[in-house]
Coordinates of N, CA and C in Angstrom, one line a residue:
M1 N 13.7 -120.0 -18.0 CA 12.4 -119.4 -18.2 C 11.8 -119.1 -16.9
S2 N 11.2 -117.9 -16.8 CA 10.5 -117.5 -15.6 C 9.0 -117.5 -15.8
V3 N 8.3 -118.0 -14.9 CA 6.8 -118.0 -15.0 C 6.2 -116.8 -14.4
V4 N 7.1 -116.0 -13.7 CA 6.6 -114.8 -13.0 C 7.3 -113.6 -13.7
N5 N 6.5 -112.6 -14.0 CA 7.0 -111.4 -14.6 C 7.6 -110.6 -13.5
S6 N 8.9 -110.3 -13.6 CA 9.6 -109.6 -12.6 C 9.6 -108.1 -12.9
P7 N 9.6 -107.3 -11.9 CA 9.8 -105.8 -12.2 C 11.2 -105.5 -12.4
L8 N 12.1 -106.5 -12.3 CA 13.6 -106.3 -12.5 C 14.0 -106.6 -13.9
S9 N 15.0 -106.0 -14.4 CA 15.6 -106.4 -15.7 C 16.1 -107.8 -15.5
D10 N 16.4 -108.5 -16.7 CA 16.9 -109.8 -16.6 C 18.3 -109.9 -15.9
G11 N 19.1 -108.9 -16.1 CA 20.4 -108.9 -15.4 C 20.3 -108.7 -14.0
D12 N 19.4 -107.7 -13.6 CA 19.2 -107.5 -12.2 C 18.6 -108.7 -11.5
R13 N 17.6 -109.3 -12.1 CA 16.9 -110.5 -11.6 C 18.0 -111.6 -11.3
T14 N 18.9 -111.8 -12.3 CA 19.9 -112.8 -12.1 C 20.8 -112.5 -10.9
L15 N 21.2 -111.3 -10.8 CA 22.1 -110.9 -9.7 C 21.4 -111.0 -8.4
V16 N 20.2 -110.5 -8.3 CA 19.5 -110.5 -7.0 C 19.1 -112.0 -6.7
G17 N 18.7 -112.7 -7.7 CA 18.3 -114.1 -7.5 C 19.5 -114.9 -7.0
H18 N 20.7 -114.6 -7.5 CA 21.9 -115.3 -7.0 C 22.1 -115.0 -5.5
A19 N 21.9 -113.7 -5.1 CA 22.1 -113.3 -3.7 C 21.1 -113.9 -2.8
L20 N 19.8 -114.0 -3.3 CA 18.8 -114.6 -2.5 C 19.0 -116.1 -2.4
Q21 N 19.4 -116.8 -3.4 CA 19.7 -118.2 -3.4 C 20.8 -118.5 -2.4
G22 N 21.8 -117.7 -2.4 CA 22.9 -117.9 -1.5 C 22.5 -117.7 0.0
A23 N 21.6 -116.7 0.2 CA 21.1 -116.4 1.5 C 20.2 -117.6 2.0
L24 N 19.4 -118.1 1.1 CA 18.5 -119.2 1.4 C 19.4 -120.5 1.8
V25 N 20.4 -120.8 1.1 CA 21.2 -121.9 1.4 C 21.9 -121.7 2.8
D26 N 22.4 -120.6 3.0 CA 23.1 -120.3 4.3 C 22.1 -120.4 5.4
L27 N 20.9 -119.9 5.3 CA 19.9 -120.0 6.3 C 19.4 -121.4 6.6
V28 N 19.2 -122.2 5.5 CA 18.8 -123.6 5.7 C 19.9 -124.3 6.4
D29 N 21.1 -124.1 6.0 CA 22.2 -124.8 6.6 C 22.4 -124.4 8.1
L30 N 22.3 -123.1 8.3 CA 22.4 -122.6 9.7 C 21.4 -123.2 10.6
S31 N 20.2 -123.4 10.1 CA 19.1 -124.0 10.9 C 19.4 -125.5 11.2
L32 N 20.0 -126.2 10.2 CA 20.3 -127.6 10.4 C 21.5 -127.8 11.3
I33 N 22.5 -127.0 11.2 CA 23.7 -127.0 12.0 C 23.3 -126.7 13.5
S34 N 22.5 -125.7 13.6 CA 22.0 -125.2 15.0 C 21.2 -126.3 15.6
K35 N 20.3 -127.0 14.9 CA 19.5 -128.1 15.4 C 20.4 -129.3 15.8
Q36 N 21.4 -129.6 14.9 CA 22.3 -130.7 15.2 C 23.0 -130.5 16.5
V37 N 23.6 -129.3 16.7 CA 24.4 -129.1 18.0 C 23.4 -129.0 19.2
H38 N 22.2 -128.5 18.9 CA 21.1 -128.4 19.9 C 20.8 -129.7 20.5
W39 N 20.8 -130.7 19.7 CA 20.5 -132.1 20.2 C 21.6 -132.7 20.9
N40 N 22.8 -132.3 20.6 CA 24.0 -132.9 21.2 C 24.8 -132.2 22.2
V41 N 24.4 -131.0 22.6 CA 25.1 -130.2 23.5 C 25.1 -130.8 24.9
V42 N 26.2 -130.8 25.6 CA 26.4 -131.3 26.9 C 27.3 -130.3 27.7
G43 N 27.1 -130.3 29.0 CA 28.0 -129.4 29.8 C 27.2 -128.6 30.8
P44 N 27.9 -127.8 31.6 CA 27.2 -127.1 32.7 C 26.3 -125.9 32.1
R45 N 26.5 -125.5 30.9 CA 25.7 -124.4 30.4 C 24.7 -125.0 29.4
F46 N 24.4 -126.3 29.5 CA 23.5 -127.0 28.6 C 22.2 -126.2 28.4
R47 N 21.5 -125.9 29.4 CA 20.2 -125.4 29.3 C 20.2 -124.0 28.5
S48 N 21.1 -123.1 28.9 CA 21.1 -121.8 28.3 C 21.5 -121.9 26.8
V49 N 22.5 -122.7 26.6 CA 22.9 -122.9 25.2 C 21.9 -123.6 24.3
H50 N 21.3 -124.6 24.9 CA 20.2 -125.4 24.2 C 19.1 -124.4 23.8
L51 N 18.6 -123.6 24.7 CA 17.5 -122.7 24.4 C 18.0 -121.6 23.4
Q52 N 19.2 -121.1 23.6 CA 19.7 -120.1 22.6 C 19.8 -120.6 21.2
L53 N 20.1 -121.9 21.1 CA 20.2 -122.5 19.8 C 18.8 -122.6 19.1
D54 N 17.7 -122.8 19.9 CA 16.4 -122.8 19.3 C 16.0 -121.5 18.8
E55 N 16.5 -120.4 19.4 CA 16.3 -119.1 18.9 C 16.9 -118.8 17.5
V56 N 18.1 -119.4 17.4 CA 18.8 -119.3 16.1 C 18.0 -120.0 15.0
V57 N 17.6 -121.2 15.3 CA 16.9 -122.1 14.4 C 15.6 -121.3 14.0
D58 N 14.9 -120.8 14.9 CA 13.6 -120.0 14.6 C 13.9 -118.9 13.7
T59 N 15.0 -118.1 14.0 CA 15.3 -117.0 13.1 C 15.7 -117.4 11.7
A60 N 16.5 -118.5 11.6 CA 17.0 -119.0 10.3 C 15.8 -119.5 9.5
R61 N 14.9 -120.2 10.1 CA 13.8 -120.8 9.4 C 12.8 -119.7 8.9
R62 N 12.5 -118.8 9.8 CA 11.6 -117.7 9.4 C 12.1 -116.9 8.3
H63 N 13.4 -116.6 8.3 CA 14.0 -115.7 7.3 C 14.2 -116.6 6.0
A64 N 14.4 -117.8 6.1 CA 14.6 -118.7 4.9 C 13.3 -118.6 4.1
D65 N 12.2 -118.7 4.7 CA 10.9 -118.6 4.0 C 10.7 -117.3 3.4
T66 N 11.0 -116.2 4.1 CA 10.9 -114.9 3.5 C 11.8 -114.7 2.3
V67 N 13.0 -115.2 2.4 CA 14.0 -115.1 1.3 C 13.5 -115.9 0.1
A68 N 13.1 -117.1 0.3 CA 12.6 -118.0 -0.8 C 11.4 -117.4 -1.4
E69 N 10.5 -116.8 -0.7 CA 9.3 -116.2 -1.3 C 9.7 -114.9 -2.0
R70 N 10.7 -114.2 -1.6 CA 11.1 -113.0 -2.3 C 11.7 -113.4 -3.7
A71 N 12.5 -114.5 -3.7 CA 13.0 -115.0 -4.9 C 11.9 -115.4 -5.9
S72 N 10.9 -116.1 -5.4 CA 9.8 -116.4 -6.2 C 9.1 -115.2 -6.8
A73 N 8.9 -114.2 -5.9 CA 8.2 -113.0 -6.3 C 8.9 -112.2 -7.5
I74 N 10.3 -112.4 -7.6 CA 11.0 -111.7 -8.7 C 11.2 -112.7 -9.8
G75 N 10.6 -113.9 -9.8 CA 10.7 -114.8 -10.9 C 11.9 -115.8 -10.8
V76 N 12.5 -116.0 -9.7 CA 13.6 -116.9 -9.5 C 13.2 -118.0 -8.6
P77 N 13.2 -119.3 -9.2 CA 12.8 -120.4 -8.3 C 13.8 -120.7 -7.3
P78 N 13.4 -120.7 -6.0 CA 14.3 -121.0 -4.9 C 14.6 -122.5 -4.8
D79 N 15.8 -122.8 -4.4 CA 16.2 -124.2 -4.3 C 16.8 -124.5 -2.9
G80 N 16.0 -125.1 -2.1 CA 16.4 -125.4 -0.7 C 16.6 -126.9 -0.5
R81 N 16.7 -127.6 -1.6 CA 16.9 -129.1 -1.5 C 18.2 -129.4 -0.7
A82 N 18.2 -130.5 0.0 CA 19.3 -131.0 0.8 C 20.6 -131.0 0.0
A83 N 20.5 -131.6 -1.2 CA 21.7 -131.7 -2.1 C 22.3 -130.3 -2.5
T84 N 21.4 -129.4 -2.7 CA 21.8 -128.0 -3.1 C 22.5 -127.4 -1.9
V85 N 21.9 -127.5 -0.7 CA 22.5 -126.9 0.5 C 23.8 -127.6 0.8
A86 N 23.9 -128.9 0.7 CA 25.2 -129.6 0.9 C 26.3 -129.1 0.0
K87 N 25.9 -128.9 -1.3 CA 26.9 -128.5 -2.3 C 27.4 -127.1 -2.2
T88 N 26.5 -126.2 -1.8 CA 26.7 -124.8 -2.0 C 26.8 -124.0 -0.7
S89 N 26.6 -124.6 0.5 CA 26.7 -123.8 1.7 C 28.2 -123.4 2.0
G90 N 28.3 -122.3 2.6 CA 29.7 -121.8 3.0 C 30.0 -122.1 4.5
I91 N 29.0 -122.7 5.1 CA 29.3 -123.0 6.6 C 30.0 -124.4 6.7
G92 N 30.9 -124.4 7.5 CA 31.7 -125.7 7.7 C 30.8 -126.7 8.4
E93 N 31.3 -128.0 8.4 CA 30.6 -129.1 9.0 C 30.8 -129.0 10.5
V94 N 29.9 -129.6 11.2 CA 30.0 -129.8 12.7 C 30.3 -131.2 13.0
Q95 N 31.0 -131.4 14.1 CA 31.3 -132.8 14.5 C 30.1 -133.5 14.9
D96 N 30.2 -134.8 14.9 CA 29.0 -135.7 15.3 C 29.2 -136.1 16.8
G97 N 28.2 -136.6 17.3 CA 28.2 -137.0 18.7 C 28.0 -135.9 19.7
W98 N 28.2 -136.1 21.0 CA 28.1 -135.1 22.0 C 29.1 -134.0 21.8
I99 N 28.7 -132.8 22.1 CA 29.6 -131.7 21.9 C 29.5 -130.8 23.2
E100 N 30.7 -130.5 23.8 CA 30.7 -129.7 25.0 C 30.2 -128.3 24.7
D101 N 29.5 -127.8 25.7 CA 28.8 -126.5 25.5 C 29.8 -125.4 25.0
G102 N 31.0 -125.3 25.4 CA 32.0 -124.3 24.9 C 32.3 -124.5 23.5
E103 N 32.4 -125.7 23.0 CA 32.6 -126.0 21.6 C 31.4 -125.6 20.8
V104 N 30.2 -125.9 21.3 CA 29.0 -125.5 20.6 C 29.0 -124.0 20.4
V105 N 29.3 -123.2 21.4 CA 29.3 -121.8 21.3 C 30.3 -121.3 20.3
R106 N 31.5 -121.9 20.3 CA 32.5 -121.5 19.3 C 32.1 -121.9 17.9
T107 N 31.4 -123.0 17.8 CA 30.9 -123.4 16.5 C 29.9 -122.4 15.9
L108 N 29.0 -122.0 16.8 CA 28.0 -121.0 16.4 C 28.6 -119.6 16.1
V109 N 29.5 -119.2 16.9 CA 30.2 -117.9 16.6 C 30.8 -118.0 15.2
T110 N 31.5 -119.1 14.9 CA 32.1 -119.2 13.6 C 31.1 -119.3 12.5
A111 N 30.1 -120.1 12.7 CA 29.1 -120.2 11.6 C 28.3 -118.9 11.4
L112 N 27.9 -118.2 12.4 CA 27.2 -117.0 12.3 C 28.1 -115.9 11.6
A113 N 29.4 -115.9 12.0 CA 30.3 -114.9 11.4 C 30.4 -115.1 9.9
A114 N 30.5 -116.4 9.5 CA 30.6 -116.7 8.1 C 29.3 -116.3 7.3
V115 N 28.2 -116.6 7.9 CA 26.9 -116.2 7.2 C 26.8 -114.7 7.2
I116 N 27.1 -114.0 8.3 CA 27.0 -112.6 8.3 C 27.9 -111.9 7.3
G117 N 29.1 -112.4 7.2 CA 30.0 -111.9 6.2 C 29.4 -112.0 4.7
R118 N 28.9 -113.1 4.4 CA 28.3 -113.3 3.1 C 27.0 -112.5 2.9
M119 N 26.2 -112.3 4.0 CA 25.0 -111.5 4.0 C 25.3 -110.1 3.7
R120 N 26.4 -109.6 4.3 CA 26.8 -108.2 4.1 C 27.2 -108.0 2.6
E121 N 27.9 -109.0 2.0 CA 28.2 -108.9 0.6 C 27.0 -108.8 -0.2
R122 N 26.0 -109.6 0.1 CA 24.7 -109.6 -0.6 C 24.0 -108.3 -0.4
I123 N 24.0 -107.7 0.7 CA 23.4 -106.4 1.0 C 24.0 -105.4 0.0
A124 N 25.3 -105.4 -0.1 CA 26.0 -104.5 -1.0 C 25.6 -104.7 -2.4
A125 N 25.6 -106.0 -2.8 CA 25.3 -106.4 -4.2 C 23.9 -106.0 -4.6
T126 N 22.9 -106.0 -3.7 CA 21.5 -105.8 -4.1 C 21.1 -104.3 -3.9
A127 N 22.0 -103.5 -3.4 CA 21.6 -102.1 -3.1 C 21.0 -101.4 -4.3
E128 N 21.7 -101.5 -5.4 CA 21.2 -100.8 -6.6 C 20.1 -101.5 -7.4
P129 N 20.3 -102.8 -7.6 CA 19.3 -103.4 -8.5 C 17.9 -103.7 -7.8
D130 N 17.9 -103.9 -6.4 CA 16.7 -104.2 -5.8 C 16.7 -103.9 -4.3
P131 N 16.4 -102.7 -4.0 CA 16.4 -102.3 -2.6 C 15.4 -103.0 -1.7
V132 N 14.3 -103.6 -2.3 CA 13.4 -104.4 -1.6 C 14.0 -105.7 -1.1
S133 N 14.8 -106.4 -1.9 CA 15.5 -107.6 -1.5 C 16.6 -107.2 -0.5
Q134 N 17.2 -106.1 -0.8 CA 18.3 -105.6 0.1 C 17.7 -105.4 1.5
D135 N 16.5 -104.8 1.6 CA 15.9 -104.5 2.9 C 15.7 -105.8 3.7
I136 N 15.2 -106.9 3.0 CA 15.0 -108.2 3.6 C 16.4 -108.7 4.1
L137 N 17.4 -108.6 3.3 CA 18.7 -109.0 3.8 C 19.3 -108.2 5.0
I138 N 19.0 -106.9 5.0 CA 19.4 -106.1 6.1 C 18.7 -106.5 7.4
G139 N 17.4 -106.7 7.3 CA 16.7 -107.2 8.5 C 17.1 -108.5 9.1
L140 N 17.4 -109.5 8.2 CA 17.8 -110.8 8.7 C 19.2 -110.7 9.2
T141 N 20.1 -109.9 8.6 CA 21.4 -109.8 9.0 C 21.5 -109.2 10.4
A142 N 20.6 -108.2 10.7 CA 20.5 -107.6 12.0 C 20.2 -108.6 13.1
E143 N 19.3 -109.5 12.8 CA 19.0 -110.6 13.7 C 20.1 -111.6 13.9
L144 N 20.8 -111.9 12.8 CA 21.9 -112.8 12.9 C 23.1 -112.2 13.7
E145 N 23.3 -110.9 13.5 CA 24.3 -110.2 14.3 C 24.0 -110.2 15.8
K146 N 22.7 -110.1 16.1 CA 22.3 -110.2 17.5 C 22.6 -111.5 18.1
H147 N 22.3 -112.6 17.4 CA 22.7 -113.9 17.8 C 24.2 -114.1 18.0
H148 N 24.9 -113.5 17.0 CA 26.4 -113.6 17.0 C 26.9 -112.9 18.3
W149 N 26.4 -111.8 18.6 CA 26.8 -111.0 19.8 C 26.5 -111.9 21.0
M150 N 25.3 -112.5 21.1 CA 25.0 -113.2 22.3 C 25.8 -114.5 22.5
F151 N 26.2 -115.2 21.4 CA 27.0 -116.3 21.5 C 28.4 -115.9 21.9
Q152 N 28.9 -114.8 21.4 CA 30.2 -114.3 21.8 C 30.2 -113.9 23.2
A153 N 29.2 -113.3 23.7 CA 29.1 -113.0 25.2 C 29.1 -114.3 26.0
E154 N 28.5 -115.3 25.5 CA 28.4 -116.6 26.2 C 29.8 -117.2 26.3
S155 N 30.7 -116.9 25.4 CA 32.0 -117.5 25.4 C 33.0 -116.8 26.2
R156 N 32.7 -115.7 26.8 CA 33.6 -114.9 27.6 C 33.7 -115.4 29.1

């Protein structure tokens, strides 16, 4: 049951809601993973990587809120609970303890590539049923791709 009347048909709302929920989970997990390695990075590039990770966290958190609110606006209750994120995220786990800066960079390149790949699938899936949600996904993917580029450049 939806307490919000959506401008979308039931089928379109379900499809778009699924895309937005997946995006939300990926963004919440990306922010958590980025913060975890942010606290544990060590090495000669500590400061630059440490600061770059905060930028990823900020992007993920800002867009997570936008995505969750869009889901609510179309009548789909967003679920960002820790258990939901743990069960449904497509991002791999990160190691515990201190992590060398080079490994942190590789971890973020891999995590961002995974999220970007799924975001692009969601962009394609939402094109017809809801261009408004698609536009949100396009904007956030552009920012994630910028971070991906910067971490790749950091690893060269």
